[in-house]
PDB file of C-alpha atoms in Angstrom:
ATOM      1  CA  MET A   1     119.950 117.691  93.853  1.00  0.00           C
ATOM      2  CA  HIS A   2     121.440 118.413  97.278  1.00  0.00           C
ATOM      3  CA  LYS A   3     118.374 120.418  98.337  1.00  0.00           C
ATOM      4  CA  TYR A   4     116.023 117.593  97.362  1.00  0.00           C
ATOM      5  CA  TRP A   5     118.134 115.038  99.214  1.00  0.00           C
ATOM      6  CA  HIS A   6     117.776 117.321 102.227  1.00  0.00           C
ATOM      7  CA  VAL A   7     113.980 117.262 101.712  1.00  0.00           C
ATOM      8  CA  ILE A   8     114.068 113.455 101.677  1.00  0.00           C
ATOM      9  CA  LYS A   9     115.986 113.410 104.963  1.00  0.00           C
ATOM     10  CA  ILE A  10     113.481 115.828 106.486  1.00  0.00           C
ATOM     11  CA  GLY A  11     110.701 113.554 105.229  1.00  0.00           C
ATOM     12  CA  PHE A  12     112.370 110.572 106.914  1.00  0.00           C
ATOM     13  CA  SER A  13     112.603 112.479 110.201  1.00  0.00           C
ATOM     14  CA  ASN A  14     109.012 113.723 110.086  1.00  0.00           C
ATOM     15  CA  THR A  15     107.605 110.328 109.119  1.00  0.00           C
ATOM     16  CA  LEU A  16     109.529 108.458 111.821  1.00  0.00           C
ATOM     17  CA  VAL A  17     107.602 110.465 114.413  1.00  0.00           C
ATOM     18  CA  TYR A  18     104.538 108.399 113.416  1.00  0.00           C
ATOM     19  CA  ARG A  19     106.260 105.008 113.164  1.00  0.00           C
ATOM     20  CA  VAL A  20     104.086 103.428 115.884  1.00  0.00           C
ATOM     21  CA  ASN A  21     100.969 104.734 114.138  1.00  0.00           C
ATOM     22  CA  TYR A  22     102.217 103.253 110.857  1.00  0.00           C
ATOM     23  CA  PHE A  23     102.936  99.932 112.560  1.00  0.00           C
ATOM     24  CA  PHE A  24      99.384  99.647 113.872  1.00  0.00           C
ATOM     25  CA  ARG A  25      97.957 100.903 110.570  1.00  0.00           C
ATOM     26  CA  GLY A  26      99.901  98.231 108.715  1.00  0.00           C
ATOM     27  CA  THR A  27      98.859  95.570 111.239  1.00  0.00           C
ATOM     28  CA  PHE A  28      95.136  96.326 111.330  1.00  0.00           C
ATOM     29  CA  SER A  29      94.949  96.747 107.560  1.00  0.00           C
ATOM     30  CA  LEU A  30      95.553  92.985 107.417  1.00  0.00           C
ATOM     31  CA  ILE A  31      92.176  92.269 109.044  1.00  0.00           C
ATOM     32  CA  PRO A  32      90.146  92.995 105.857  1.00  0.00           C
ATOM     33  CA  LEU A  33      92.731  90.960 103.919  1.00  0.00           C
ATOM     34  CA  LEU A  34      92.231  88.029 106.295  1.00  0.00           C
ATOM     35  CA  ALA A  35      88.456  88.276 105.859  1.00  0.00           C
ATOM     36  CA  THR A  36      88.858  88.315 102.061  1.00  0.00           C
ATOM     37  CA  ILE A  37      91.056  85.215 102.155  1.00  0.00           C
ATOM     38  CA  TYR A  38      88.498  83.289 104.210  1.00  0.00           C
ATOM     39  CA  VAL A  39      85.729  84.351 101.811  1.00  0.00           C
ATOM     40  CA  TRP A  40      87.685  82.957  98.849  1.00  0.00           C
ATOM     41  CA  ARG A  41      88.528  79.769 100.752  1.00  0.00           C
ATOM     42  CA  THR A  42      84.792  79.288 101.206  1.00  0.00           C
ATOM     43  CA  VAL A  43      84.201  79.955  97.495  1.00  0.00           C
ATOM     44  CA  TYR A  44      86.801  77.355  96.546  1.00  0.00           C
ATOM     45  CA  HIS A  45      85.606  74.799  99.087  1.00  0.00           C
ATOM     46  CA  GLY A  46      84.615  71.672  97.196  1.00  0.00           C
ATOM     47  CA  GLN A  47      85.522  73.254  93.864  1.00  0.00           C
ATOM     48  CA  THR A  48      87.288  71.057  91.336  1.00  0.00           C
ATOM     49  CA  GLU A  49      87.758  73.867  88.820  1.00  0.00           C
ATOM     50  CA  ASN A  50      89.590  77.154  88.940  1.00  0.00           C
ATOM     51  CA  VAL A  51      87.671  80.393  89.444  1.00  0.00           C
ATOM     52  CA  GLY A  52      88.397  82.896  86.713  1.00  0.00           C
ATOM     53  CA  GLY A  53      91.579  81.034  85.848  1.00  0.00           C
ATOM     54  CA  TYR A  54      92.914  81.242  89.418  1.00  0.00           C
ATOM     55  CA  THR A  55      93.644  78.359  91.742  1.00  0.00           C
ATOM     56  CA  LEU A  56      93.044  78.949  95.448  1.00  0.00           C
ATOM     57  CA  ALA A  57      96.789  79.560  95.905  1.00  0.00           C
ATOM     58  CA  GLY A  58      96.796  81.962  92.964  1.00  0.00           C
ATOM     59  CA  MET A  59      93.805  83.895  94.288  1.00  0.00           C
ATOM     60  CA  ILE A  60      95.248  84.230  97.799  1.00  0.00           C
ATOM     61  CA  SER A  61      98.626  85.205  96.303  1.00  0.00           C
ATOM     62  CA  TYR A  62      96.820  87.884  94.317  1.00  0.00           C
ATOM     63  CA  TYR A  63      95.475  89.561  97.457  1.00  0.00           C
ATOM     64  CA  LEU A  64      98.794  89.200  99.293  1.00  0.00           C
ATOM     65  CA  LEU A  65     100.537  90.901  96.357  1.00  0.00           C
ATOM     66  CA  VAL A  66      97.848  93.600  96.277  1.00  0.00           C
ATOM     67  CA  THR A  67      98.730  94.363  99.893  1.00  0.00           C
ATOM     68  CA  ILE A  68     102.450  94.526  99.081  1.00  0.00           C
ATOM     69  CA  VAL A  69     102.045  96.763  96.014  1.00  0.00           C
ATOM     70  CA  ASP A  70      99.573  98.997  97.839  1.00  0.00           C
ATOM     71  CA  THR A  71     102.052  99.406 100.706  1.00  0.00           C
ATOM     72  CA  LEU A  72     104.801 100.403  98.262  1.00  0.00           C
ATOM     73  CA  THR A  73     102.804 102.774  96.070  1.00  0.00           C
ATOM     74  CA  ALA A  74      99.667 104.134  97.761  1.00  0.00           C
ATOM     75  CA  VAL A  75      99.394 107.862  98.383  1.00  0.00           C
ATOM     76  CA  ALA A  76      98.666 108.364 102.073  1.00  0.00           C
ATOM     77  CA  GLU A  77      97.959 111.979 103.024  1.00  0.00           C
ATOM     78  CA  ASP A  78      99.957 113.744 100.326  1.00  0.00           C
ATOM     79  CA  ASP A  79      96.902 114.947  98.401  1.00  0.00           C
ATOM     80  CA  TRP A  80      95.313 116.407 101.550  1.00  0.00           C
ATOM     81  CA  GLN A  81      98.580 118.147 102.466  1.00  0.00           C
ATOM     82  CA  ILE A  82      98.986 119.612  98.976  1.00  0.00           C
ATOM     83  CA  ALA A  83      95.410 120.894  99.032  1.00  0.00           C
ATOM     84  CA  ALA A  84      96.014 122.414 102.486  1.00  0.00           C
ATOM     85  CA  ASP A  85      99.224 124.104 101.280  1.00  0.00           C
ATOM     86  CA  ILE A  86      97.253 125.791  98.498  1.00  0.00           C
ATOM     87  CA  LYS A  87      94.293 126.839 100.663  1.00  0.00           C
ATOM     88  CA  ASP A  88      96.499 128.107 103.513  1.00  0.00           C
ATOM     89  CA  GLY A  89      98.889 129.949 101.217  1.00  0.00           C
ATOM     90  CA  ASN A  90     101.885 127.827 102.195  1.00  0.00           C
ATOM     91  CA  ILE A  91     102.998 127.398  98.599  1.00  0.00           C
ATOM     92  CA  SER A  92     103.974 131.081  98.509  1.00  0.00           C
ATOM     93  CA  GLN A  93     107.326 130.239 100.047  1.00  0.00           C
ATOM     94  CA  PHE A  94     108.071 127.799  97.211  1.00  0.00           C
ATOM     95  CA  LEU A  95     107.277 130.416  94.586  1.00  0.00           C
ATOM     96  CA  LEU A  96     109.979 132.648  96.042  1.00  0.00           C
ATOM     97  CA  LYS A  97     112.670 129.972  96.299  1.00  0.00           C
ATOM     98  CA  PRO A  98     114.600 127.941  93.694  1.00  0.00           C
ATOM     99  CA  ILE A  99     112.739 124.740  94.478  1.00  0.00           C
ATOM    100  CA  ASN A 100     110.205 122.849  92.396  1.00  0.00           C
ATOM    101  CA  TYR A 101     107.072 122.176  94.465  1.00  0.00           C
ATOM    102  CA  MET A 102     106.199 119.003  92.547  1.00  0.00           C
ATOM    103  CA  ILE A 103     109.654 117.517  93.104  1.00  0.00           C
ATOM    104  CA  TYR A 104     109.495 118.631  96.734  1.00  0.00           C
ATOM    105  CA  ARG A 105     106.234 116.725  97.227  1.00  0.00           C
ATOM    106  CA  LEU A 106     107.573 113.732  95.291  1.00  0.00           C
ATOM    107  CA  CYS A 107     110.553 113.565  97.670  1.00  0.00           C
ATOM    108  CA  LEU A 108     108.212 113.623 100.663  1.00  0.00           C
ATOM    109  CA  PHE A 109     106.046 110.933  99.037  1.00  0.00           C
ATOM    110  CA  PHE A 110     109.138 108.765  98.473  1.00  0.00           C
ATOM    111  CA  SER A 111     110.393 109.171 102.036  1.00  0.00           C
ATOM    112  CA  GLY A 112     106.938 108.417 103.440  1.00  0.00           C
ATOM    113  CA  ARG A 113     106.633 105.216 101.392  1.00  0.00           C
ATOM    114  CA  VAL A 114     110.097 104.057 102.468  1.00  0.00           C
ATOM    115  CA  ILE A 115     109.343 104.490 106.167  1.00  0.00           C
ATOM    116  CA  PHE A 116     105.820 103.068 105.927  1.00  0.00           C
ATOM    117  CA  THR A 117     107.158 100.025 104.049  1.00  0.00           C
ATOM    118  CA  ALA A 118     109.976  99.521 106.553  1.00  0.00           C
ATOM    119  CA  VAL A 119     107.552  99.639 109.496  1.00  0.00           C
ATOM    120  CA  SER A 120     104.828  97.570 107.803  1.00  0.00           C
ATOM    121  CA  ILE A 121     107.220  94.856 106.650  1.00  0.00           C
ATOM    122  CA  ILE A 122     107.089  93.245 110.096  1.00  0.00           C
ATOM    123  CA  PRO A 123     103.318  92.544 110.317  1.00  0.00           C
ATOM    124  CA  VAL A 124     102.995  91.947 106.557  1.00  0.00           C
ATOM    125  CA  GLY A 125     106.012  89.620 106.583  1.00  0.00           C
ATOM    126  CA  ILE A 126     104.585  87.611 109.482  1.00  0.00           C
ATOM    127  CA  PHE A 127     101.245  87.395 107.699  1.00  0.00           C
ATOM    128  CA  ILE A 128     102.872  86.109 104.497  1.00  0.00           C
ATOM    129  CA  VAL A 129     104.881  83.532 106.453  1.00  0.00           C
ATOM    130  CA  CYS A 130     101.666  82.287 108.082  1.00  0.00           C
ATOM    131  CA  TRP A 131     100.057  81.883 104.639  1.00  0.00           C
ATOM    132  CA  ARG A 132     103.205  80.843 102.798  1.00  0.00           C
ATOM    133  CA  ARG A 133     101.739  77.575 101.538  1.00  0.00           C
ATOM    134  CA  TYR A 134      99.374  79.628  99.384  1.00  0.00           C
ATOM    135  CA  PHE A 135     101.979  82.139  98.209  1.00  0.00           C
ATOM    136  CA  VAL A 136     103.250  81.409  94.703  1.00  0.00           C
ATOM    137  CA  GLY A 137     106.531  82.686  93.311  1.00  0.00           C
ATOM    138  CA  PRO A 138     107.040  84.642  90.079  1.00  0.00           C
ATOM    139  CA  THR A 139     106.939  82.637  86.875  1.00  0.00           C
ATOM    140  CA  ASP A 140     110.526  83.636  85.966  1.00  0.00           C
ATOM    141  CA  GLY A 141     113.203  86.278  86.477  1.00  0.00           C
ATOM    142  CA  LEU A 142     111.834  88.469  83.703  1.00  0.00           C
ATOM    143  CA  ALA A 143     108.419  88.557  85.378  1.00  0.00           C
ATOM    144  CA  LEU A 144     110.031  89.548  88.688  1.00  0.00           C
ATOM    145  CA  GLY A 145     112.074  92.325  87.074  1.00  0.00           C
ATOM    146  CA  CYS A 146     109.076  93.666  85.157  1.00  0.00           C
ATOM    147  CA  PHE A 147     107.037  93.475  88.367  1.00  0.00           C
ATOM    148  CA  PHE A 148     109.457  95.838  90.125  1.00  0.00           C
ATOM    149  CA  LEU A 149     109.552  98.155  87.101  1.00  0.00           C
ATOM    150  CA  ALA A 150     105.752  98.247  86.867  1.00  0.00           C
ATOM    151  CA  THR A 151     105.503  98.839  90.637  1.00  0.00           C
ATOM    152  CA  ALA A 152     107.842 101.843  90.384  1.00  0.00           C
ATOM    153  CA  LEU A 153     105.744 103.236  87.521  1.00  0.00           C
ATOM    154  CA  THR A 154     102.597 102.586  89.565  1.00  0.00           C
ATOM    155  CA  ALA A 155     103.994 104.673  92.425  1.00  0.00           C
ATOM    156  CA  LEU A 156     104.692 107.566  90.038  1.00  0.00           C
ATOM    157  CA  LEU A 157     101.253 107.235  88.469  1.00  0.00           C
ATOM    158  CA  GLN A 158      99.567 107.234  91.877  1.00  0.00           C
ATOM    159  CA  PHE A 159     101.505 110.339  92.879  1.00  0.00           C
ATOM    160  CA  PHE A 160     100.877 112.352  89.709  1.00  0.00           C
ATOM    161  CA  ILE A 161      97.144 111.559  89.712  1.00  0.00           C
ATOM    162  CA  SER A 162      96.829 112.546  93.382  1.00  0.00           C
ATOM    163  CA  PHE A 163      98.938 115.663  92.821  1.00  0.00           C
ATOM    164  CA  THR A 164      96.700 116.729  89.936  1.00  0.00           C
ATOM    165  CA  MET A 165      93.535 116.123  91.955  1.00  0.00           C
ATOM    166  CA  ALA A 166      94.905 118.138  94.878  1.00  0.00           C
ATOM    167  CA  LEU A 167      95.665 121.054  92.540  1.00  0.00           C
ATOM    168  CA  LEU A 168      91.929 121.472  92.009  1.00  0.00           C
ATOM    169  CA  SER A 169      92.131 123.410  95.277  1.00  0.00           C
ATOM    170  CA  PHE A 170      93.155 126.373  93.157  1.00  0.00           C
ATOM    171  CA  TRP A 171      89.525 126.483  91.953  1.00  0.00           C
ATOM    172  CA  LEU A 172      87.553 124.518  94.567  1.00  0.00           C
ATOM    173  CA  LEU A 173      87.258 125.276  98.253  1.00  0.00           C
ATOM    174  CA  GLU A 174      87.014 121.563  99.137  1.00  0.00           C
ATOM    175  CA  VAL A 175      88.408 118.714  97.021  1.00  0.00           C
ATOM    176  CA  SER A 176      87.693 115.835  99.406  1.00  0.00           C
ATOM    177  CA  THR A 177      84.589 114.764  97.461  1.00  0.00           C
ATOM    178  CA  MET A 178      86.566 114.575  94.221  1.00  0.00           C
ATOM    179  CA  ILE A 179      89.328 112.568  95.895  1.00  0.00           C
ATOM    180  CA  PHE A 180      86.865 110.111  97.448  1.00  0.00           C
ATOM    181  CA  MET A 181      85.054 109.670  94.132  1.00  0.00           C
ATOM    182  CA  LEU A 182      88.331 108.901  92.378  1.00  0.00           C
ATOM    183  CA  PHE A 183      89.337 106.472  95.135  1.00  0.00           C
ATOM    184  CA  ALA A 184      85.993 104.643  94.875  1.00  0.00           C
ATOM    185  CA  ILE A 185      86.437 104.179  91.114  1.00  0.00           C
ATOM    186  CA  GLU A 186      90.072 103.150  91.466  1.00  0.00           C
ATOM    187  CA  TYR A 187      89.208 100.673  94.245  1.00  0.00           C
ATOM    188  CA  ILE A 188      87.005  98.720  91.857  1.00  0.00           C
ATOM    189  CA  ALA A 189      88.621  99.406  88.470  1.00  0.00           C
ATOM    190  CA  GLY A 190      92.159  99.136  89.867  1.00  0.00           C
ATOM    191  CA  GLY A 191      91.839  95.577  91.110  1.00  0.00           C
ATOM    192  CA  HIS A 192      91.630  96.118  94.880  1.00  0.00           C
ATOM    193  CA  LEU A 193      88.322  94.311  95.182  1.00  0.00           C
ATOM    194  CA  PHE A 194      88.897  91.449  92.715  1.00  0.00           C
ATOM    195  CA  PRO A 195      91.227  90.505  89.831  1.00  0.00           C
ATOM    196  CA  LEU A 196      90.162  92.405  86.737  1.00  0.00           C
ATOM    197  CA  ASN A 197      90.610  89.432  84.423  1.00  0.00           C
ATOM    198  CA  ILE A 198      87.613  87.678  85.978  1.00  0.00           C
ATOM    199  CA  LEU A 199      85.436  90.396  84.419  1.00  0.00           C
ATOM    200  CA  PRO A 200      83.821  89.872  80.994  1.00  0.00           C
ATOM    201  CA  PRO A 201      86.656  89.966  78.398  1.00  0.00           C
ATOM    202  CA  ALA A 202      85.339  93.065  76.605  1.00  0.00           C
ATOM    203  CA  LEU A 203      85.130  95.067  79.841  1.00  0.00           C
ATOM    204  CA  ALA A 204      88.540  93.858  81.067  1.00  0.00           C
ATOM    205  CA  HIS A 205      90.087  94.778  77.694  1.00  0.00           C
ATOM    206  CA  ALA A 206      88.507  98.246  77.752  1.00  0.00           C
ATOM    207  CA  LEU A 207      89.839  98.907  81.255  1.00  0.00           C
ATOM    208  CA  ASN A 208      93.387  98.241  80.011  1.00  0.00           C
ATOM    209  CA  TYR A 209      93.224 101.552  78.139  1.00  0.00           C
ATOM    210  CA  THR A 210      92.350 103.518  81.293  1.00  0.00           C
ATOM    211  CA  PRO A 211      94.866 104.417  84.024  1.00  0.00           C
ATOM    212  CA  PHE A 212      93.075 102.434  86.735  1.00  0.00           C
ATOM    213  CA  PRO A 213      94.508  98.912  86.202  1.00  0.00           C
ATOM    214  CA  TYR A 214      98.013 100.384  86.258  1.00  0.00           C
ATOM    215  CA  GLN A 215      97.416 101.799  89.718  1.00  0.00           C
ATOM    216  CA  LEU A 216      97.521  98.286  91.207  1.00  0.00           C
ATOM    217  CA  TYR A 217      96.357  95.329  89.116  1.00  0.00           C
ATOM    218  CA  PHE A 218      98.991  95.413  86.366  1.00  0.00           C
ATOM    219  CA  PRO A 219     102.120  94.784  88.520  1.00  0.00           C
ATOM    220  CA  VAL A 220     100.352  91.943  90.347  1.00  0.00           C
ATOM    221  CA  ALA A 221      99.253  90.367  87.068  1.00  0.00           C
ATOM    222  CA  ILE A 222     102.854  90.479  85.807  1.00  0.00           C
ATOM    223  CA  TYR A 223     104.131  88.705  88.922  1.00  0.00           C
ATOM    224  CA  LEU A 224     101.490  85.973  88.622  1.00  0.00           C
ATOM    225  CA  GLY A 225     102.248  85.411  84.928  1.00  0.00           C
ATOM    226  CA  GLN A 226      98.840  86.679  83.805  1.00  0.00           C
ATOM    227  CA  VAL A 227     100.512  89.162  81.418  1.00  0.00           C
ATOM    228  CA  LYS A 228     103.279  87.876  79.145  1.00  0.00           C
ATOM    229  CA  GLY A 229     105.053  88.517  75.863  1.00  0.00           C
ATOM    230  CA  ALA A 230     103.600  91.203  73.617  1.00  0.00           C
ATOM    231  CA  ALA A 231     100.849  91.990  76.125  1.00  0.00           C
ATOM    232  CA  LEU A 232     103.501  92.651  78.781  1.00  0.00           C
ATOM    233  CA  ALA A 233     105.468  95.004  76.519  1.00  0.00           C
ATOM    234  CA  GLN A 234     102.285  96.768  75.436  1.00  0.00           C
ATOM    235  CA  GLY A 235     101.139  97.141  79.044  1.00  0.00           C
ATOM    236  CA  LEU A 236     104.451  98.683  80.137  1.00  0.00           C
ATOM    237  CA  VAL A 237     104.320 101.131  77.222  1.00  0.00           C
ATOM    238  CA  ILE A 238     100.742 102.113  78.100  1.00  0.00           C
ATOM    239  CA  GLU A 239     101.673 102.511  81.767  1.00  0.00           C
ATOM    240  CA  CYS A 240     104.635 104.736  80.838  1.00  0.00           C
ATOM    241  CA  GLY A 241     102.266 106.707  78.627  1.00  0.00           C
ATOM    242  CA  TRP A 242      99.845 107.297  81.485  1.00  0.00           C
ATOM    243  CA  VAL A 243     102.696 108.363  83.804  1.00  0.00           C
ATOM    244  CA  LEU A 244     103.885 110.913  81.222  1.00  0.00           C
ATOM    245  CA  PHE A 245     100.308 112.046  80.546  1.00  0.00           C
ATOM    246  CA  PHE A 246      99.525 112.767  84.201  1.00  0.00           C
ATOM    247  CA  TYR A 247     102.934 114.360  84.718  1.00  0.00           C
ATOM    248  CA  GLY A 248     102.195 116.723  81.834  1.00  0.00           C
ATOM    249  CA  LEU A 249      98.651 117.300  83.101  1.00  0.00           C
ATOM    250  CA  ALA A 250      99.967 118.077  86.595  1.00  0.00           C
ATOM    251  CA  CYS A 251     102.405 120.630  85.151  1.00  0.00           C
ATOM    252  CA  LEU A 252      99.643 122.220  83.077  1.00  0.00           C
ATOM    253  CA  VAL A 253      97.156 122.404  85.975  1.00  0.00           C
ATOM    254  CA  TRP A 254      99.893 123.813  88.226  1.00  0.00           C
ATOM    255  CA  LYS A 255     100.651 126.619  85.755  1.00  0.00           C
ATOM    256  CA  ARG A 256      96.974 127.410  85.222  1.00  0.00           C
ATOM    257  CA  GLY A 257      96.314 127.237  88.962  1.00  0.00           C
ATOM    258  CA  LEU A 258      99.035 129.771  89.762  1.00  0.00           C
ATOM    259  CA  ARG A 259      97.140 132.286  87.645  1.00  0.00           C
ATOM    260  CA  LYS A 260      94.167 131.877  89.997  1.00  0.00           C
ATOM    261  CA  TYR A 261      96.266 131.766  93.162  1.00  0.00           C
ATOM    262  CA  SER A 262      96.262 134.619  95.630  1.00  0.00           C
ATOM    263  CA  ALA A 263      98.402 134.323  98.744  1.00  0.00           C
ATOM    264  CA  ALA A 264      96.176 134.185 101.787  1.00  0.00           C
ATOM    265  CA  GLY A 265      98.891 133.218 104.219  1.00  0.00           C
ATOM    266  CA  GLY A 266     102.227 131.383 104.268  1.00  0.00           C
TER     267      GLY A 266
END
């Protein structure tokens, strides 16, 4: 474990070089969020009923929580870096050393999320304070605890899916199209654009058996009390299942990819 702790420290050092860039990225990412909030305020203007079961405060809280969970779990440039390591032959050095490349990348992902969260907490925190009258708290302590658990699982799921997609570089010269296609689907089916439970019930229920809601929507829904009791337990089990599935898939693709790999550099 000492070598991986050293990787984490290196990740901290490398990421801190871009702390100003992360600060501005975190700040300007709030502009689309602000626009979304004003759109929903217009939708709710003069409304006497909830929209999709959400009050105005609940809807704004949803998008604030989406921003928080996305900050904690989103894969930044890890998939591009993994793909570049394969194409440039940089993974050769890991094949000759007693270090697991997946764990190595997971350590870098963790360190990057920690630094990005620490830098982004200032603009995001100020934004939440400014909109605090619309920010609702968790329904109870259990919901808060399950929210953190689901968020941790979401981070792992995001990483393993991105890692698997990047490994397609063993077969494809360029994987950017595949990554963008996956991101486009996840942006809609993951709950970035709108809460999934405002969809027709049959479609929302079907999505629960895909990995996409667990990449963002599920932790937020737990916090807001949209998922409780048996549905909460079932959702956590399904999310754990998807994490294990994509971990296994990543291991399988890695082993198959090494059979195709030929060192072109490194």
